[in-house]
Short mmCIF file of C-alpha atoms in Angstrom, two decimals:
data_model
loop_
_atom_site.label_atom_id
_atom_site.label_comp_id
_atom_site.label_asym_id
_atom_site.label_seq_id
_atom_site.Cartn_x
_atom_site.Cartn_y
_atom_site.Cartn_z
CA MET A 1 0.00 0.00 0.00
CA ILE A 2 1.31 3.47 -0.89
CA SER A 3 1.73 5.52 2.28
CA ALA A 4 0.66 9.16 2.60
CA ALA A 5 4.34 10.15 2.63
CA GLN A 6 5.03 8.24 -0.60
CA LEU A 7 2.01 9.82 -2.25
CA LEU A 8 3.17 13.32 -1.28
CA ASP A 9 6.67 12.49 -2.49
CA GLU A 10 5.30 11.68 -5.93
CA LEU A 11 3.03 14.72 -6.09
CA MET A 12 5.41 17.30 -4.60
CA GLY A 13 8.83 15.65 -4.68
CA ARG A 14 10.93 14.27 -1.84
CA ASP A 15 12.23 17.76 -1.04
CA ARG A 16 8.74 19.14 -0.38
CA ASN A 17 9.56 20.11 3.22
CA LEU A 18 12.83 21.87 2.40
CA ALA A 19 13.24 25.59 1.79
CA PRO A 20 14.07 26.61 -1.82
CA ASP A 21 17.74 27.15 -0.96
CA GLU A 22 17.89 23.76 0.72
CA LYS A 23 16.73 21.76 -2.30
CA ARG A 24 19.04 18.89 -3.04
CA SER A 25 20.94 19.42 -6.24
CA ASN A 26 23.16 16.35 -6.07
CA VAL A 27 20.55 13.76 -7.14
CA ARG A 28 20.76 13.18 -10.88
CA TRP A 29 18.59 10.91 -12.98
CA ASP A 30 21.41 8.35 -13.14
CA HIS A 31 21.84 8.16 -9.36
CA GLU A 32 21.36 4.67 -7.89
CA SER A 33 18.55 5.95 -5.65
CA VAL A 34 16.40 6.81 -8.69
CA CYS A 35 13.90 4.24 -10.03
CA LYS A 36 15.09 3.44 -13.55
CA TYR A 37 11.76 1.83 -14.45
CA TYR A 38 9.99 5.09 -13.60
CA LEU A 39 12.39 6.96 -15.90
CA CYS A 40 11.37 4.61 -18.73
CA GLY A 41 7.66 5.24 -18.26
CA PHE A 42 6.27 3.87 -15.00
CA CYS A 43 7.18 1.74 -12.00
CA PRO A 44 5.36 -1.64 -12.06
CA ALA A 45 5.17 -1.59 -8.25
CA GLU A 46 2.56 1.16 -8.54
CA LEU A 47 0.22 -0.91 -10.71
CA PHE A 48 -0.94 -3.64 -8.36
CA THR A 49 -1.18 -2.15 -4.86
CA ASN A 50 -3.70 -4.03 -2.69
CA THR A 51 -4.27 -6.78 -5.28
CA ARG A 52 -3.18 -10.43 -5.38
CA SER A 53 -0.36 -9.31 -7.72
CA ASP A 54 0.98 -6.67 -5.32
CA LEU A 55 4.74 -6.32 -5.91
CA GLY A 56 5.38 -4.42 -2.70
CA PRO A 57 6.49 -0.78 -2.42
CA CYS A 58 9.33 0.66 -4.47
CA GLU A 59 11.88 2.36 -2.23
CA LYS A 60 13.53 4.34 -5.02
CA ILE A 61 12.84 7.92 -6.12
CA HIS A 62 9.96 8.58 -8.51
CA ASP A 63 10.41 12.12 -9.78
CA GLU A 64 8.81 13.56 -12.92
CA ASN A 65 11.52 16.21 -13.28
CA LEU A 66 14.25 13.58 -13.23
CA ARG A 67 12.40 11.66 -15.92
CA LYS A 68 12.27 14.78 -18.11
CA GLN A 69 15.98 15.36 -17.52
CA TYR A 70 16.69 11.79 -18.60
CA GLU A 71 14.57 12.13 -21.75
CA LYS A 72 16.41 15.35 -22.70
CA SER A 73 19.87 14.01 -21.95
CA SER A 74 22.33 12.84 -24.63
CA ARG A 75 22.33 9.42 -22.99
CA PHE A 76 18.60 8.83 -23.46
CA MET A 77 17.99 5.17 -24.45
CA LYS A 78 21.75 4.54 -24.53
CA VAL A 79 22.40 3.23 -21.01
CA GLY A 80 20.33 0.06 -21.14
CA TYR A 81 17.47 1.17 -18.87
CA GLU A 82 14.83 0.36 -21.49
CA ARG A 83 16.18 -3.15 -22.08
CA ASP A 84 16.19 -3.82 -18.33
CA PHE A 85 12.66 -2.44 -18.12
CA LEU A 86 11.56 -4.65 -21.02
CA ARG A 87 13.07 -7.77 -19.42
CA TYR A 88 11.34 -7.06 -16.13
CA LEU A 89 7.96 -6.47 -17.79
CA GLN A 90 8.37 -9.68 -19.79
CA SER A 91 9.05 -11.60 -16.57
CA LEU A 92 5.80 -10.23 -15.11
CA LEU A 93 3.93 -11.26 -18.26
CA ALA A 94 5.48 -14.73 -18.12
CA GLU A 95 4.18 -15.14 -14.57
CA VAL A 96 0.62 -14.11 -15.46
CA GLU A 97 0.71 -16.38 -18.53
CA ARG A 98 1.59 -19.30 -16.24
CA ARG A 99 -1.38 -18.34 -14.07
CA ILE A 100 -3.64 -18.29 -17.14
CA ARG A 101 -2.45 -21.77 -18.18
CA ARG A 102 -3.07 -23.10 -14.66
CA GLY A 103 -6.57 -21.61 -14.76
CA HIS A 104 -7.36 -23.29 -18.09
CA ALA A 105 -6.02 -26.60 -16.79
CA ARG A 106 -8.13 -26.35 -13.65
CA LEU A 107 -11.33 -25.66 -15.60
CA ALA A 108 -10.55 -28.44 -18.09
CA LEU A 109 -9.98 -30.95 -15.27
CA SER A 110 -13.25 -30.00 -13.60
CA GLN A 111 -15.20 -30.27 -16.86
CA ASN A 112 -13.62 -33.64 -17.71
CA GLN A 113 -14.56 -35.04 -14.31
CA GLN A 114 -18.12 -33.79 -14.74
CA SER A 115 -18.50 -35.26 -18.25
CA SER A 116 -16.77 -38.59 -17.55
CA GLY A 117 -18.28 -39.17 -14.15
CA ALA A 118 -14.81 -39.84 -12.72
CA ALA A 119 -14.55 -39.98 -8.99
CA GLY A 120 -13.16 -36.60 -8.06
CA PRO A 121 -13.00 -35.20 -4.53
CA THR A 122 -16.79 -35.34 -4.26
CA GLY A 123 -16.95 -39.01 -5.26
CA LYS A 124 -14.24 -39.96 -2.77
CA ASN A 125 -16.07 -38.17 0.02
CA GLU A 126 -19.28 -40.01 -0.78
CA GLU A 127 -17.45 -43.32 -0.54
CA LYS A 128 -16.06 -42.37 2.89
CA ILE A 129 -19.53 -41.24 4.02
CA GLN A 130 -20.99 -44.63 3.05
CA VAL A 131 -18.22 -46.49 4.92
CA LEU A 132 -18.88 -44.39 8.04
CA THR A 133 -22.63 -45.00 7.77
CA ASP A 134 -22.08 -48.75 7.59
CA LYS A 135 -19.82 -48.63 10.67
CA ILE A 136 -22.38 -46.56 12.57
CA ASP A 137 -25.18 -48.99 11.72
CA VAL A 138 -23.11 -51.97 12.92
CA LEU A 139 -22.15 -50.20 16.15
CA LEU A 140 -25.77 -49.18 16.86
CA GLN A 141 -26.85 -52.78 16.47
CA GLN A 142 -24.11 -53.89 18.89
CA ILE A 143 -25.14 -51.16 21.35
CA GLU A 144 -28.72 -52.38 21.24
CA GLU A 145 -27.55 -55.93 21.97
CA LEU A 146 -25.33 -54.75 24.86
CA GLY A 147 -28.24 -52.78 26.30
CA SER A 148 -30.52 -55.79 26.21
CA GLU A 149 -27.82 -57.76 28.03
CA GLY A 150 -27.54 -55.10 30.72
CA LYS A 151 -24.02 -54.07 29.76
CA VAL A 152 -24.71 -50.35 30.14
CA GLU A 153 -21.13 -49.09 30.54
CA GLU A 154 -19.92 -50.93 27.46
CA ALA A 155 -22.89 -49.60 25.51
CA GLN A 156 -22.16 -46.02 26.66
CA GLY A 157 -18.50 -46.32 25.67
CA MET A 158 -19.48 -47.58 22.25
CA MET A 159 -22.03 -44.76 21.92
CA LYS A 160 -19.25 -42.17 22.30
CA LEU A 161 -17.50 -43.78 19.33
CA VAL A 162 -20.72 -43.57 17.34
CA GLU A 163 -21.00 -39.83 18.08
CA GLN A 164 -17.43 -39.28 16.88
CA LEU A 165 -18.15 -41.14 13.65
CA LYS A 166 -21.34 -39.12 13.15
CA GLU A 167 -19.39 -35.86 13.54
CA GLU A 168 -16.82 -37.05 11.01
CA ARG A 169 -19.61 -38.00 8.61
CA GLU A 170 -21.30 -34.62 9.00
CA LEU A 171 -18.01 -32.84 8.26
CA LEU A 172 -17.58 -34.86 5.07
CA ARG A 173 -21.15 -34.08 4.03
CA SER A 174 -20.65 -30.33 4.47
CA THR A 175 -17.36 -30.50 2.53
CA THR A 176 -19.02 -32.43 -0.28
CA SER A 177 -21.79 -29.85 -0.49
CA THR A 178 -19.21 -27.04 -0.80
CA ILE A 179 -17.26 -28.87 -3.51
CA GLU A 180 -20.42 -29.61 -5.51
CA SER A 181 -21.50 -25.98 -5.28
CA PHE A 182 -18.09 -24.77 -6.48
CA ALA A 183 -17.98 -27.36 -9.29
CA ALA A 184 -21.41 -26.26 -10.53
CA GLN A 185 -20.22 -22.66 -10.62
CA GLU A 186 -16.85 -23.57 -12.13
CA LYS A 187 -18.56 -25.15 -15.15
CA GLN A 188 -19.80 -21.68 -16.06
CA MET A 189 -16.49 -19.92 -15.65
CA GLU A 190 -13.71 -18.80 -17.96
CA VAL A 191 -10.21 -17.40 -17.54
CA CYS A 192 -9.40 -13.78 -18.35
CA GLU A 193 -6.69 -13.90 -21.02
CA VAL A 194 -5.18 -10.64 -19.76
CA CYS A 195 -4.84 -11.05 -15.99
CA GLY A 196 -5.73 -14.71 -15.32
CA ALA A 197 -8.74 -14.01 -13.10
CA PHE A 198 -11.74 -16.37 -13.16
CA LEU A 199 -14.82 -14.79 -14.71
CA ILE A 200 -18.42 -16.01 -14.71
CA VAL A 201 -19.68 -16.58 -18.24
CA GLY A 202 -22.60 -14.27 -19.01
CA ASP A 203 -22.08 -12.22 -15.85
CA ALA A 204 -23.79 -8.85 -15.41
CA GLN A 205 -22.20 -6.13 -17.54
CA SER A 206 -21.58 -3.97 -14.49
CA ARG A 207 -19.38 -6.68 -12.94
CA VAL A 208 -17.60 -7.24 -16.27
CA ASP A 209 -16.90 -3.50 -16.44
CA ASP A 210 -15.64 -3.53 -12.83
CA HIS A 211 -13.22 -6.28 -13.76
CA LEU A 212 -11.98 -4.52 -16.89
CA MET A 213 -11.42 -1.31 -14.92
CA GLY A 214 -9.80 -3.09 -11.98
CA LYS A 215 -6.16 -2.48 -11.05
CA GLN A 216 -5.01 -5.99 -11.84
CA HIS A 217 -6.58 -6.20 -15.31
CA MET A 218 -5.56 -2.67 -16.30
CA GLY A 219 -2.07 -3.21 -14.90
CA TYR A 220 -1.37 -6.29 -17.01
CA ALA A 221 -2.99 -4.66 -20.06
CA LYS A 222 -0.62 -1.71 -19.63
CA ILE A 223 2.38 -4.01 -19.24
CA LYS A 224 1.45 -5.94 -22.39
CA ALA A 225 1.03 -2.76 -24.43
CA THR A 226 4.29 -1.31 -23.08
CA VAL A 227 6.23 -4.47 -23.97
CA GLU A 228 5.11 -4.14 -27.60
CA GLU A 229 5.94 -0.42 -27.66
CA LEU A 230 9.39 -0.98 -26.16
CA LYS A 231 10.18 -3.77 -28.61
CA GLU A 232 9.32 -1.48 -31.50
CA LYS A 233 11.34 1.45 -30.10
CA LEU A 234 14.38 -0.71 -29.49
CA ARG A 235 14.09 -2.30 -32.91
CA LYS A 236 13.98 1.10 -34.62
CA ARG A 237 16.90 2.34 -32.54
CA THR A 238 18.94 -0.72 -33.50
CA GLU A 239 18.21 -0.15 -37.19
#
């Protein structure tokens, strides 16, 4: 999360509290404390704050004046900043592409299990529930026999075991219900090809718009567009 101090730094500069004659003049655009990604266009750390893709805060200087100085300098696009920026953005795209592939694989597995009737997690739980039910029925019959024989303490001890098995069975039933509910919803889902998020097919337009305007989606869309722009700029510069 960007702190209030960081936000003021970006709006007013890190020297905002200094008098005019105290302004630092020793920080140049090529100083190690300056964010080189910011000089090239933007800092990726600012794109995903408070999302699942949050990259954490950037501790380096983000200063619009320094960026302008860099763009006007004779060393603009000659010191390798853009190539480093491109490599970093490509690594972020590679990560989201892996997430997209995992999402497709997950949906495909769920759909295959539904169509083939294979015993997935739900089927296995149902088998365990049936085994527990059979055990409970046998124990209840034994308890009834012990009661008729006057063996009250043994019957009570066995009854505690029955209660434990019933609790275990109830837990499995609730888990099965949750899995079935999720599987039913998952059948109607798709993967966003930009950010890897799961989307409900045919969802309300307002929610689709919220997704498209969300930080994560817009962040990866910006990265993808910037990668193409950088490739073209670097290609032209090489020619």
